[in-house]
Coordinates of C-alpha atoms and ligand atoms in Angstrom, one line a residue:
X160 CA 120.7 89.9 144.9
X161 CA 121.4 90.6 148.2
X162 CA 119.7 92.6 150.8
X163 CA 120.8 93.9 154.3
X164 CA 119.9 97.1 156.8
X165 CA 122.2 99.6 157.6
X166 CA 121.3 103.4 159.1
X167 CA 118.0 102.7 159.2
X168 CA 116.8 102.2 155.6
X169 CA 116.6 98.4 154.3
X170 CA 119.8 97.9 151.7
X171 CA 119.3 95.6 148.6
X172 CA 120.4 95.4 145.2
X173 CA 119.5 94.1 141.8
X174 CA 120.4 94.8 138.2
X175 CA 118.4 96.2 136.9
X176 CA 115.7 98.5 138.9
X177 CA 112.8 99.9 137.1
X178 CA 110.6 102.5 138.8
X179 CA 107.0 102.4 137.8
X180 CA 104.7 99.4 137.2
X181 CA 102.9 100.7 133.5
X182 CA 102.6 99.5 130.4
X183 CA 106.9 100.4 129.9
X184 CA 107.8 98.7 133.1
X185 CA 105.9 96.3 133.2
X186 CA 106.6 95.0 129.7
X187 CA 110.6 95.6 130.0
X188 CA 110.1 93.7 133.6
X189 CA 108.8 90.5 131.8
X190 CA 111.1 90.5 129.3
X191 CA 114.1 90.7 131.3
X192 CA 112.8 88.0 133.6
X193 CA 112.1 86.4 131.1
X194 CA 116.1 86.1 130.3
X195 CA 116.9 85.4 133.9
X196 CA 118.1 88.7 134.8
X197 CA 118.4 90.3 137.9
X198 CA 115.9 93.2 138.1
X199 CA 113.4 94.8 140.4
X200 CA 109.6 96.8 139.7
X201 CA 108.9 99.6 142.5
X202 CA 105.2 100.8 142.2
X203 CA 104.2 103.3 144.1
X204 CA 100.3 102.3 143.9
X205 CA 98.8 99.0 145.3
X206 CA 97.5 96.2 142.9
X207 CA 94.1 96.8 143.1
X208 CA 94.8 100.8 141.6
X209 CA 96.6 99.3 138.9
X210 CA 94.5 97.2 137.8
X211 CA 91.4 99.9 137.9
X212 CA 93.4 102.9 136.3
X213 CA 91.6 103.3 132.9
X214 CA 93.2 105.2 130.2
X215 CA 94.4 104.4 127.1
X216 CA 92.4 101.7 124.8
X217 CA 93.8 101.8 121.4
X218 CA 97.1 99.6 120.8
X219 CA 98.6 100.0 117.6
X220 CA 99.5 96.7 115.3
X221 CA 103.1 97.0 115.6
X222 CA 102.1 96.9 119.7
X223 CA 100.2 94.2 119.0
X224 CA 103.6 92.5 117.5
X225 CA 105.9 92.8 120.1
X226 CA 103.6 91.7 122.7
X227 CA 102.9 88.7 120.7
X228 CA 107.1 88.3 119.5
X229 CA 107.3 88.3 123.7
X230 CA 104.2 85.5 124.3
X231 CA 102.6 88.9 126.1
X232 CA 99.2 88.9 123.7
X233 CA 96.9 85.9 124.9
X234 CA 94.5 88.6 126.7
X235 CA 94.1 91.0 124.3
X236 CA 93.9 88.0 121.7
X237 CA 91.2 86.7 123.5
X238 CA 89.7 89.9 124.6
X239 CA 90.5 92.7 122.2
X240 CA 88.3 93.9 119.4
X241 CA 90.1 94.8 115.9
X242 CA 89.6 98.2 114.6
X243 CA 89.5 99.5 111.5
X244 CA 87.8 103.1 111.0
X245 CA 86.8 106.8 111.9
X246 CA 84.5 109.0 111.4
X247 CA 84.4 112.6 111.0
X248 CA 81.4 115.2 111.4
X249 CA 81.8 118.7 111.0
X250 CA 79.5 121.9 110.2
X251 CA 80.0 120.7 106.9
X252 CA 79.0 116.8 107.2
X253 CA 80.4 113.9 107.7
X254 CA 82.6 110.8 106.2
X255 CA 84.0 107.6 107.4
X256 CA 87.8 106.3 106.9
X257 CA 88.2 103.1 106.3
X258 CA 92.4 103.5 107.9
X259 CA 92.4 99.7 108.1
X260 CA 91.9 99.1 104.0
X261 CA 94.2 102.3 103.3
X262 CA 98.1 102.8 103.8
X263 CA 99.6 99.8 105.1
X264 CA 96.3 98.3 105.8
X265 CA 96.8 97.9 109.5
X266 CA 94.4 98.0 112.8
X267 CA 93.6 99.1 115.9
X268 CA 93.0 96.5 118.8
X269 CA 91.1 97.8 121.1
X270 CA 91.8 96.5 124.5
X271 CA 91.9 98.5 127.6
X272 CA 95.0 99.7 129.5
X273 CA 94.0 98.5 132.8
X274 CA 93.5 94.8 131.3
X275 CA 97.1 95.1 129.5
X276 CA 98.3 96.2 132.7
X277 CA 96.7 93.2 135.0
X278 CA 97.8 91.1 131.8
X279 CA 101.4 92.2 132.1
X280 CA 100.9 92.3 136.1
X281 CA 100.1 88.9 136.7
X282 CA 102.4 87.2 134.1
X283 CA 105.6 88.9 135.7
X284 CA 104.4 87.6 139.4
X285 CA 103.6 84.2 138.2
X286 CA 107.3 84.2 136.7
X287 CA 108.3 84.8 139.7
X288 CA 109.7 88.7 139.3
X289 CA 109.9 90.7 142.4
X290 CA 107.5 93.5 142.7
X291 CA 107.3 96.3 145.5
X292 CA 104.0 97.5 145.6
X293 CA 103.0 100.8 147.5
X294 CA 107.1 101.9 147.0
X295 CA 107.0 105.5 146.2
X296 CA 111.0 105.7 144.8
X297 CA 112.4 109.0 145.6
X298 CA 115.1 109.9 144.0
X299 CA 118.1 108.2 141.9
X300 CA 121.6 109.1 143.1
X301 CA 124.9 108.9 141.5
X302 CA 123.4 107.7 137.5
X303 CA 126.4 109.0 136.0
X304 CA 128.5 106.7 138.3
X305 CA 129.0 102.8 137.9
X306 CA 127.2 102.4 141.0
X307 CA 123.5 104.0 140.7
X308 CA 120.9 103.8 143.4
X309 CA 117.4 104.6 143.9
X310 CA 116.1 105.6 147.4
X311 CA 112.4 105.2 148.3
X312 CA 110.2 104.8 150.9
X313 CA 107.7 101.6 151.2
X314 CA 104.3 101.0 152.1
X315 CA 104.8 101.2 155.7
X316 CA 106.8 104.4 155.2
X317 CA 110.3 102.9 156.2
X318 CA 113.2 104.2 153.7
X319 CA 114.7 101.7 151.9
X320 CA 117.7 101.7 149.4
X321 CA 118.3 100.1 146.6
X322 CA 121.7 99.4 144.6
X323 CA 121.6 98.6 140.9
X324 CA 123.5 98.4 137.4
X325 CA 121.4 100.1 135.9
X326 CA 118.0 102.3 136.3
X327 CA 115.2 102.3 134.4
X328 CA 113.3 104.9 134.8
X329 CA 109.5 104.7 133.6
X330 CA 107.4 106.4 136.5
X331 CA 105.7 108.6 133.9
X332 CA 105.9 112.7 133.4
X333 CA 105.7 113.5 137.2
X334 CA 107.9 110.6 138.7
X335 CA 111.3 110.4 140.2
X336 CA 113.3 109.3 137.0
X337 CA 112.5 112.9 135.6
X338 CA 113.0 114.7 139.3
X339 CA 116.3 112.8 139.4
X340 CA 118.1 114.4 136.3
X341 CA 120.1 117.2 137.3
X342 CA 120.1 120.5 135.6
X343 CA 121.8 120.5 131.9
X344 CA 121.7 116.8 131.6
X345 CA 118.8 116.3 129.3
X346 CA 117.1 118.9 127.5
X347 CA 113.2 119.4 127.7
X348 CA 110.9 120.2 124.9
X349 CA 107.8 121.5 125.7
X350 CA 104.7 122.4 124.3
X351 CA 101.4 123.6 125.8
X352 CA 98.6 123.0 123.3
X353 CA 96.4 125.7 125.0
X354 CA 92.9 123.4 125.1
X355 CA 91.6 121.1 127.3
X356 CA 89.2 118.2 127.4
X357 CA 87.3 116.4 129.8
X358 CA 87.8 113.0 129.4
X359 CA 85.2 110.5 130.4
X360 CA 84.2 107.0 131.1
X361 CA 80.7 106.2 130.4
X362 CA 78.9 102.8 131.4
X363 CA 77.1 102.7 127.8
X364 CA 77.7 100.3 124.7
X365 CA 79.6 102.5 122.0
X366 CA 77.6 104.2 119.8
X367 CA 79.1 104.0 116.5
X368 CA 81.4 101.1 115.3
X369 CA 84.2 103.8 114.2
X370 CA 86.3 106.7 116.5
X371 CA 84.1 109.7 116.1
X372 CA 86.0 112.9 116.0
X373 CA 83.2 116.0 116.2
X374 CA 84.6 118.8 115.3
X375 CA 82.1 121.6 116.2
X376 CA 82.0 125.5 117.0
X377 CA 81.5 124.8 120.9
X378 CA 84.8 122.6 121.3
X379 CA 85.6 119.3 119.8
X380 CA 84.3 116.2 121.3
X381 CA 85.2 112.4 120.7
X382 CA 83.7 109.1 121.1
X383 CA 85.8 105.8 121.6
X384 CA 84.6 102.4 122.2
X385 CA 86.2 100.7 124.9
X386 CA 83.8 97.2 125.6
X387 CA 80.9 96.6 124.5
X388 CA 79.8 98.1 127.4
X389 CA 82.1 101.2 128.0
X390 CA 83.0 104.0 125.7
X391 CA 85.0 106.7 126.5
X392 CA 84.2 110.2 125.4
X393 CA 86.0 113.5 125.2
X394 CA 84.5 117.2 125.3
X395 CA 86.9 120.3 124.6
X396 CA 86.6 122.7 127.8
X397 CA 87.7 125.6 129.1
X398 CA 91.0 125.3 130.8
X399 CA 91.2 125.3 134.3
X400 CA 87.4 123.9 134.5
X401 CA 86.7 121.9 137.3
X402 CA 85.1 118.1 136.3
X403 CA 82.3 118.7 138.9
X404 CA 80.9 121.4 137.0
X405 CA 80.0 118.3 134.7
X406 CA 76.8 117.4 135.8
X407 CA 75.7 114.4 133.9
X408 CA 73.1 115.6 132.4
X409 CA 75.3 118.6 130.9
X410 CA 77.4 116.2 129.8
X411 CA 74.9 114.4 127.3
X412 CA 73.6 117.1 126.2
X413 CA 76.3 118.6 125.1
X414 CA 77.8 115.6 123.8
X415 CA 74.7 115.0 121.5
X416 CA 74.6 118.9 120.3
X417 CA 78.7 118.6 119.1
X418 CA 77.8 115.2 117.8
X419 CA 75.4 115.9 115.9
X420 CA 73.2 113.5 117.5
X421 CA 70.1 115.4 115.6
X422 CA 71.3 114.4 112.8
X423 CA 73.1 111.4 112.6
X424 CA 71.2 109.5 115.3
X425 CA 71.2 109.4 119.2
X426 CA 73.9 108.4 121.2
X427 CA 73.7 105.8 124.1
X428 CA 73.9 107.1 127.3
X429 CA 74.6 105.6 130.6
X430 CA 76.4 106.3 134.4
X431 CA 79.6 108.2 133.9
X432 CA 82.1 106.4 135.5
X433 CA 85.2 108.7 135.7
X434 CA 85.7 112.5 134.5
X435 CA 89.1 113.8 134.3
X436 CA 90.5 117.0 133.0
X437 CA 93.1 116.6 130.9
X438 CA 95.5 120.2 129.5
X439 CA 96.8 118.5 126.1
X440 CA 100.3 119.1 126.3
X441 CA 103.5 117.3 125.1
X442 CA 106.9 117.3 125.9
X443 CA 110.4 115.1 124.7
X444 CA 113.5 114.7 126.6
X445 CA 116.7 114.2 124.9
X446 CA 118.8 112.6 125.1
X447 CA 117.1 109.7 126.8
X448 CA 119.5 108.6 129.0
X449 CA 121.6 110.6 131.7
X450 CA 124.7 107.7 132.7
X451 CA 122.8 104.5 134.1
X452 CA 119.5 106.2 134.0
X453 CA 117.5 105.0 130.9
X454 CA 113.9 106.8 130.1
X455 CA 111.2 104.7 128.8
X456 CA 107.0 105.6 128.0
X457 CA 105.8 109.1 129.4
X458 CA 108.7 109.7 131.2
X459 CA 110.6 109.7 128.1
X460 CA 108.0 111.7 126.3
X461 CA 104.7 112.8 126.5
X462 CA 102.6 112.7 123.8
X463 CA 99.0 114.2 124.1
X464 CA 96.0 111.9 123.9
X465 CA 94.9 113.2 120.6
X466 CA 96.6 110.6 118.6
X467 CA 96.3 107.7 121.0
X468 CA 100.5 107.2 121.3
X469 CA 101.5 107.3 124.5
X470 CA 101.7 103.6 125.1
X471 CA 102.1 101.9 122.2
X472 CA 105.2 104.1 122.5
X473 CA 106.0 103.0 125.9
X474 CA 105.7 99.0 125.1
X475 CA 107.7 100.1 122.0
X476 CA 110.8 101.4 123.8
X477 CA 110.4 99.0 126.6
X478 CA 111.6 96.2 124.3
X479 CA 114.4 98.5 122.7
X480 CA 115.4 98.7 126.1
X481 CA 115.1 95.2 127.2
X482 CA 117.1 94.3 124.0
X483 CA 119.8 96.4 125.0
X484 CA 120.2 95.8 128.8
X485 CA 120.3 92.1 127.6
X486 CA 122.5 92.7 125.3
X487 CA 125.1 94.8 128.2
X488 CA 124.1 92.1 130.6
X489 CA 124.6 88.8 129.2
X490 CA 127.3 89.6 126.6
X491 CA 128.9 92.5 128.1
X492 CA 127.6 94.1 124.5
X493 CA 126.6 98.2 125.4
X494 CA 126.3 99.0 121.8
X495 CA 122.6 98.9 122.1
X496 CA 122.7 101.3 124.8
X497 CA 124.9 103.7 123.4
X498 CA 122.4 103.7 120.6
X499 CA 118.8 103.5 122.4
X500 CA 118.2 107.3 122.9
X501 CA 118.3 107.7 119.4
X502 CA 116.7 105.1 117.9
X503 CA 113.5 105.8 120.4
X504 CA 113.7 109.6 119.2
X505 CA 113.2 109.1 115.7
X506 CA 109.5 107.3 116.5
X507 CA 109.1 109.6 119.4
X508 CA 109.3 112.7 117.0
X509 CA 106.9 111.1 114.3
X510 CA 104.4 110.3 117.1
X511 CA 104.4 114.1 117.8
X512 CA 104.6 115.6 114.5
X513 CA 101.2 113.6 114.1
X514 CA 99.5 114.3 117.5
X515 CA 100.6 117.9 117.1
X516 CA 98.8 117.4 113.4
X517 CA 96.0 115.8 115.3
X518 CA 95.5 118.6 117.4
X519 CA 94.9 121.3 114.6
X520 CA 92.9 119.1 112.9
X521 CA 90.3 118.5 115.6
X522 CA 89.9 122.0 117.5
X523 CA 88.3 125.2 116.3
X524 CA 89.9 128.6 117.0
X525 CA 87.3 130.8 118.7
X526 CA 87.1 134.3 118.4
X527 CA 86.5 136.4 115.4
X528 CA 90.0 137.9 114.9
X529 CA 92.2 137.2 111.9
X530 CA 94.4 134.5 113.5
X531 CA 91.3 132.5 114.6
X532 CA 89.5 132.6 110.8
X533 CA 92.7 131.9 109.6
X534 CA 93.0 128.7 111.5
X535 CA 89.5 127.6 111.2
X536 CA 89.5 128.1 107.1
X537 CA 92.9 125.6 107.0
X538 CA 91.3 123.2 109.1
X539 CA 88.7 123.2 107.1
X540 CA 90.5 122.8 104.1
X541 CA 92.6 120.0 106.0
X542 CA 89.2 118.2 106.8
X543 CA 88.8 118.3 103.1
X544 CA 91.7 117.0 101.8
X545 CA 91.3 114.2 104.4
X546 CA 87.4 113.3 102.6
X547 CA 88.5 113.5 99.1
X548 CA 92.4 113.0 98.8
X549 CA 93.6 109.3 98.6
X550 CA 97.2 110.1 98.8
X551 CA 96.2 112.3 102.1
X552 CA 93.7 109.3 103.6
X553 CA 97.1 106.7 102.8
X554 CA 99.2 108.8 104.7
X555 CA 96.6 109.3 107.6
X556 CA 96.4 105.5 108.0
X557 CA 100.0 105.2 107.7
X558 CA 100.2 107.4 110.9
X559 CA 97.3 106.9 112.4
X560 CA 97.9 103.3 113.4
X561 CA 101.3 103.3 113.1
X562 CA 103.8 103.9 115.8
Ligands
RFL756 P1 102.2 105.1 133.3 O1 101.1 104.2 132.8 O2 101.9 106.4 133.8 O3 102.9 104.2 134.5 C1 103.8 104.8 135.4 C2 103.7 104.1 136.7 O4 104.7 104.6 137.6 C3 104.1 104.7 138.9 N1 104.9 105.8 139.6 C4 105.8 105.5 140.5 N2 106.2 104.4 141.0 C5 107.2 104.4 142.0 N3 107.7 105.6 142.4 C6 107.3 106.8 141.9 N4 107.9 107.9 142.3 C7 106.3 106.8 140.9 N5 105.7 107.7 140.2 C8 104.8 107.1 139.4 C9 102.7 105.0 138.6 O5 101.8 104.7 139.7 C10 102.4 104.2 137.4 O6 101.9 102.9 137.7 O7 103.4 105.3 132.3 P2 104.0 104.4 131.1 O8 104.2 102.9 131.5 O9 105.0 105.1 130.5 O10 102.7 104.3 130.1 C11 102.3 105.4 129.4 C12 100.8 105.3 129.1 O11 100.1 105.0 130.4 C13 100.3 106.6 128.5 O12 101.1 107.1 127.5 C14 98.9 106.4 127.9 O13 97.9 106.1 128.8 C15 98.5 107.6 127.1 N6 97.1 107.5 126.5 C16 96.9 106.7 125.4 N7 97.9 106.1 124.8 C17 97.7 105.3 123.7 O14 98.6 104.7 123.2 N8 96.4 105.0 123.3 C18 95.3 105.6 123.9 O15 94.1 105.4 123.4 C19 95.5 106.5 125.0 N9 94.5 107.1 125.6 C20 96.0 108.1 127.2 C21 94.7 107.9 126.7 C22 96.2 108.9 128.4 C23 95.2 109.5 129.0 N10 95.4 110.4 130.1 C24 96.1 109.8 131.2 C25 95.6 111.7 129.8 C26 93.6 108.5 127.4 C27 93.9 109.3 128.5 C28 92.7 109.9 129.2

């Protein structure tokens, strides 16, 4: 490493420079510290917003694996809660799955992002891995030359360059990796789902032991335990609605109607913490690589929350990509490399063919035209083979938990 000013903007170089301090850089960060090599972590947030950015929960077993191959797991050991079922309710009832006794008989940990993240966070700095927090990276130059760089601007808003081997780009859908590709390099598939939820955080014990997916003629809504004492919950709205025209009280309400609260018993309310709107949409870039530029979690591919992927993919192809760097690195060995974009696309595609099946599954068409009966009558029928098909609940659980 060595570091030095020229033109104004700080110069300094390292291996390996990974933009973006989630659940993919974070993990790939570790790992190749944890091999002594030479590598970097620009955040753009500060420590304190990293360690408070709630979103995902669920970690699949295989995530559960790696982190535990990589001695990454004593938190979530410690702290996560094994889970093992789901629960539907419809107009026409409702029925648990028991995913964890079904398929390959695997579970759910359920262990907040924000933890993994401090978890991941603080491991890397006690190793001694150099972290730039509040370092928004700009752009990377010259990735299809031997001689990459990423410029960026730090906390105090003074430019600063940096040199590498190779660039690791995992600064989600909107960061720089992605600005950084030029056109033709990589092609983009997207798709717009055409719904919308509000995702919430409520300050109230879960109140089921299972997922609940409602399914219900006003919009879907969802219920996911987070802690004892949080549980996140999801209500289908109108796109483009604004979260303040939440008010709590709406919120509950119309929670407890597409729950079937009536019904199947009250649900625990409490402060809402957060409100986000989230337009379910996913996208994959291939290939996932353009020259020294390597794409890891969303900024590889975006996967809608529906089926809970997003980072147990990103931990996944963090350690494909650690494996190969080290590989290129320490034994001048790039066959990994050559072979990373593909061998993340084949789980990458799986994860959406199920999200995307998700996402029919869960949302009713409105309207009363042809298209909108149509889709409502095979969901239904969907639903049904789901509640009374064993060969249709073993490939659920296969799916479901499996990455
Ligand atoms: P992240 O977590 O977005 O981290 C990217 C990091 O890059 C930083 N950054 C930059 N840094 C420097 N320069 C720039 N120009 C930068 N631009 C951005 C950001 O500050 C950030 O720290 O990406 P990563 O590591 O790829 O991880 C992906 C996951 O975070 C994401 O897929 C999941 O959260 C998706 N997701 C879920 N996934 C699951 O596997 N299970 C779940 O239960 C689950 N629930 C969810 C979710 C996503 C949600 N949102 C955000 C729609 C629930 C929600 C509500």
């Amino acid at each position: 490493m060595t570091e030095s000013r020229s033109s104004g903007a700080a110069q300094h170089t390292a291996d390996v420079v990974i933009l973006g301090a989630g659940p993919a850089g974070l993990v790939l960060g570790n790992l190749l510290l944890a091999r002594g090599i030479d590598c970097v972590l620009l955040e753009r947030a500060d420590r304190a917003h990293l360690g408070s950015r709630a979103r995902a929960g669920f970690l699949a077993a295989n995530t559960v694996r790696i982190l535990e191959r990589h001695g990454l797991a004593e938190g979530l050991r410690r702290r996560g809660r094994e889970h093992a079922s789901c629960e539907f309710r419809t107009e026409e009832g409702r029925f648990r799955l028991d995913y964890g006794s079904l398929g390959l008989g695997e579970r759910h940990t359920v262990y907040p992002q924000q933890d993994l993240v401090t978890d991941l966070l603080t491991r890397y700095l006690a190793d001694g891995g150099r972290l730039r927090f509040g370092t928004e990276a700009l752009a990377v130059l010259d990735a299809d030359s031997a001689r990459p760089s990423v410029t960026a601007r730090e906390a105090d808003g003074r430019p600063v360059h940096w040199r590498a081997r190779y660039v690791a780009g995992c600064d989600g859908r909107h960061g720089a990796a992605r600005r950084s590709l030029p056109p033709g390099a990589v092609r983009r598939y997207h798709r717009d789902h055409q719904v919308s939820w509000l995702g919430l955080l409520a300050e109230a014990p879960p109140s089921l032991d299972a997922v609940g997916y409602a399914v219900h003629e006003r919009g879907f809504a969802g219920h996911m335990a987070r802690t004892p004492e949080v549980t996140r919950y999801y209500l289908q709205c109108e796109r483009g609605s604004s979260p303040d025209a939440w008010s709590e009280e709406r919120i509950w309400d119309e929670l407890a109607l597409r729950m079937r609260s009536a019904d199947y018993g009250p649900l625990n309310r409490g402060p809402v913490l957060q409100r986000t709107v989230v337009d379910l949409e996913s996208d994959v870039l291939e290939p996932l690589r353009h020259g020294a530029l390597f794409l890891a979690g969303d900024a590889a591919s975006l996967l809608c929350p529906a089926a809970a992927k997003g980072a147990n993919l990103a931990v996944l192809e963090a350690e494909l990509l650690a494996a190969a760097l080290i590989d290129d690195l320490v034994r001048g060995d790039s066959a990994g490399l050559a072979r990373y974009s593909q061998r993340c696309l084949a789980h990458v595609w799986r994860a959406q063919e199920f999200s995307q099946w998700m996402v029919r599954l869960l949302h009713a068409a409105c309207g009363p035209d042809d298209a909108a009966l149509f889709h409502n009558s095979l969901r239904r029928s969907r639903i049904e083979s789901l509640r009374t098909s064993r060969s249709q609940q073993h490939w659920f659980a296969e799916h479901y938990v499996g990455v």
